[in-house]
Structure formats: C-alpha cells, structure tokens
Short mmCIF file of C-alpha atoms in Angstrom, two decimals:
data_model
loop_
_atom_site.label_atom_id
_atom_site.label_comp_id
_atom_site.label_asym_id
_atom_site.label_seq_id
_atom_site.Cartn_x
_atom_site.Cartn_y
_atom_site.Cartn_z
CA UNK M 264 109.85 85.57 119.33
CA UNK M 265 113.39 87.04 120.69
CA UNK M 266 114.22 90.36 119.80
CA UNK M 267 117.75 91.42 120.47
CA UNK M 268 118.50 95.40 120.20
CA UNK M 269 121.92 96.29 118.60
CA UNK M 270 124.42 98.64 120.45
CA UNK M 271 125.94 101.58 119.68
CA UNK M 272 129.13 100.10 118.93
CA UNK M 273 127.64 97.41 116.87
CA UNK M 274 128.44 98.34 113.37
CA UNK M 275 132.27 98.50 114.72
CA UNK M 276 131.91 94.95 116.55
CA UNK M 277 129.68 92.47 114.63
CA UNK M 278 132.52 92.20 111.73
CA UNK M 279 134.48 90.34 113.15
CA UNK M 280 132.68 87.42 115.35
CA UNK M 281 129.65 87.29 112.35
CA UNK M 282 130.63 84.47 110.84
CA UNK M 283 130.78 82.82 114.41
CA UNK M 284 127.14 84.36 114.76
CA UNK M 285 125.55 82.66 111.64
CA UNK M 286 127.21 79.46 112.22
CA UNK M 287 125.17 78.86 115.45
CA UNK M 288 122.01 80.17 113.76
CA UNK M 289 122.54 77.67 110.92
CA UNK M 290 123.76 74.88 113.42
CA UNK M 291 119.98 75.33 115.69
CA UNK M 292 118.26 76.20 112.80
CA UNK M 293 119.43 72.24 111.72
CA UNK M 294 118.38 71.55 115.05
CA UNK M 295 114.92 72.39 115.06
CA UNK M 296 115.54 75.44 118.08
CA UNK M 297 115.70 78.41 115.58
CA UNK M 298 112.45 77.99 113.09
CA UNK M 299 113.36 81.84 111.27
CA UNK M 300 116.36 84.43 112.17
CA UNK M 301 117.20 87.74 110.31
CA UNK M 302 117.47 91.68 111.52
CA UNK M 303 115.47 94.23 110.20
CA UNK M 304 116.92 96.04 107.44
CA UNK M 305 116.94 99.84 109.28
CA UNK M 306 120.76 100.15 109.87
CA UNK M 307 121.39 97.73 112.48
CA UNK M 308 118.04 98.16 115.14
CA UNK M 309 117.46 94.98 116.17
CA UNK M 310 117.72 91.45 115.28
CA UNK M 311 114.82 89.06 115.62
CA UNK M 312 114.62 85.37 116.30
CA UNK M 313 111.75 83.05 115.99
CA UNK M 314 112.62 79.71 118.56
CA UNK M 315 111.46 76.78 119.96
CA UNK M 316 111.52 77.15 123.66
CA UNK M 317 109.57 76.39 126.92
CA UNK M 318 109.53 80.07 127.77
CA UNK M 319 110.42 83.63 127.17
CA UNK M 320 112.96 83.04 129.67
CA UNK M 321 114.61 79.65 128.09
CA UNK M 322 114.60 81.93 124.87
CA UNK M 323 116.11 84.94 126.04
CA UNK M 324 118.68 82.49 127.79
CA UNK M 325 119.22 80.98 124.39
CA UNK M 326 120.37 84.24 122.76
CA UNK M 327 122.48 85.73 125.47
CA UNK M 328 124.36 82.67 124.88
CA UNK M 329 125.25 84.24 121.31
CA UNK M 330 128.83 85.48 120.65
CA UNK M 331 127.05 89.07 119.90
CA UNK M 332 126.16 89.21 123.03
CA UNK M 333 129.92 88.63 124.34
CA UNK M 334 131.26 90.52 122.30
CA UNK M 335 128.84 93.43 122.90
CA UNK M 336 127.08 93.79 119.37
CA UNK M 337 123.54 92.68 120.85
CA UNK M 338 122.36 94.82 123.89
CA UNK M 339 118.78 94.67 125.97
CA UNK M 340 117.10 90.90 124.28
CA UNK M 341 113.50 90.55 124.91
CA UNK M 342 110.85 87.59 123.90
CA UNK M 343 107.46 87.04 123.69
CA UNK M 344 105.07 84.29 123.06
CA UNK M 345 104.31 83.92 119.45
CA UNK M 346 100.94 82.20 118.16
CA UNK M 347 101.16 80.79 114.31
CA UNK M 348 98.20 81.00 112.77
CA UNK M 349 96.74 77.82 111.42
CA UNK M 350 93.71 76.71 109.51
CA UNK M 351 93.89 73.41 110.45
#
C-alpha cells in the first residue's frame, strides 16, 4: 500500500500534468501493477495506491516514477505491506 503525501503547492501544480497522472494509473491498472488508486477526499492530503510489487521499495520506486512527483505535486511516498483478507 503506497501512500504519497501532497505538497504545499499541489493544488497550484496537479492541474495541469493530471490527465498525464490518470493515464498511467489506468494504463498499470490494465496491467495488473495498480489493483485500487484514489486520494482521500480531505483537500488534497495524500493519495493512496494499492500495487503489485516485490517490496515496499519496488513500490515506492513505482510511484516516484509518477509525473506528480516531477512535477512536484506528490512529496514524502511511503509503502507498506498490505495483507487481504480471505476466507478461502
């Protein structure tokens, strides 16, 4: 589970490389990498992504790879394992 903080500038910046944004989230989502993606709905906190990858590492490496993070609308990214509850 990646969690990527916004900045302070990050209302001003996301605008205008968004659409570049959510057309790698569809294109890995298609992929398989990216299982869920959305931000929490608190005025631009933090975005969170659930991924496929060998390790927090590979998956924080997969988000800085993001145009947000070039172009300075995502900050400090974290991840952590996640564990999906099955029944099965």
């Amino acid at each position: 589970l990646v969690e990527a903080q916004y900045t302070a500038e990050a209302a001003e910046r996301r605008p205008a490389v968004r659409g570049e944004h959510l057309t790698r989230v569809v294109r890995l989502r298609e992929e398989g990498v990216v299982i869920e993606a959305g931000a929490y709905s608190d005025e631009l906190s933090s975005s969170v992504m659930l991924v496929r990858a060998a390790d927090a590492a590979a998956a924080v490496a997969l988000a800085r790879q993001d145009v947000y993070v070039k172009a300075g609308v995502w900050g400090d990214i974290t991840a952590r394992p996640f564990g999906r509850v099955t029944t099965e």
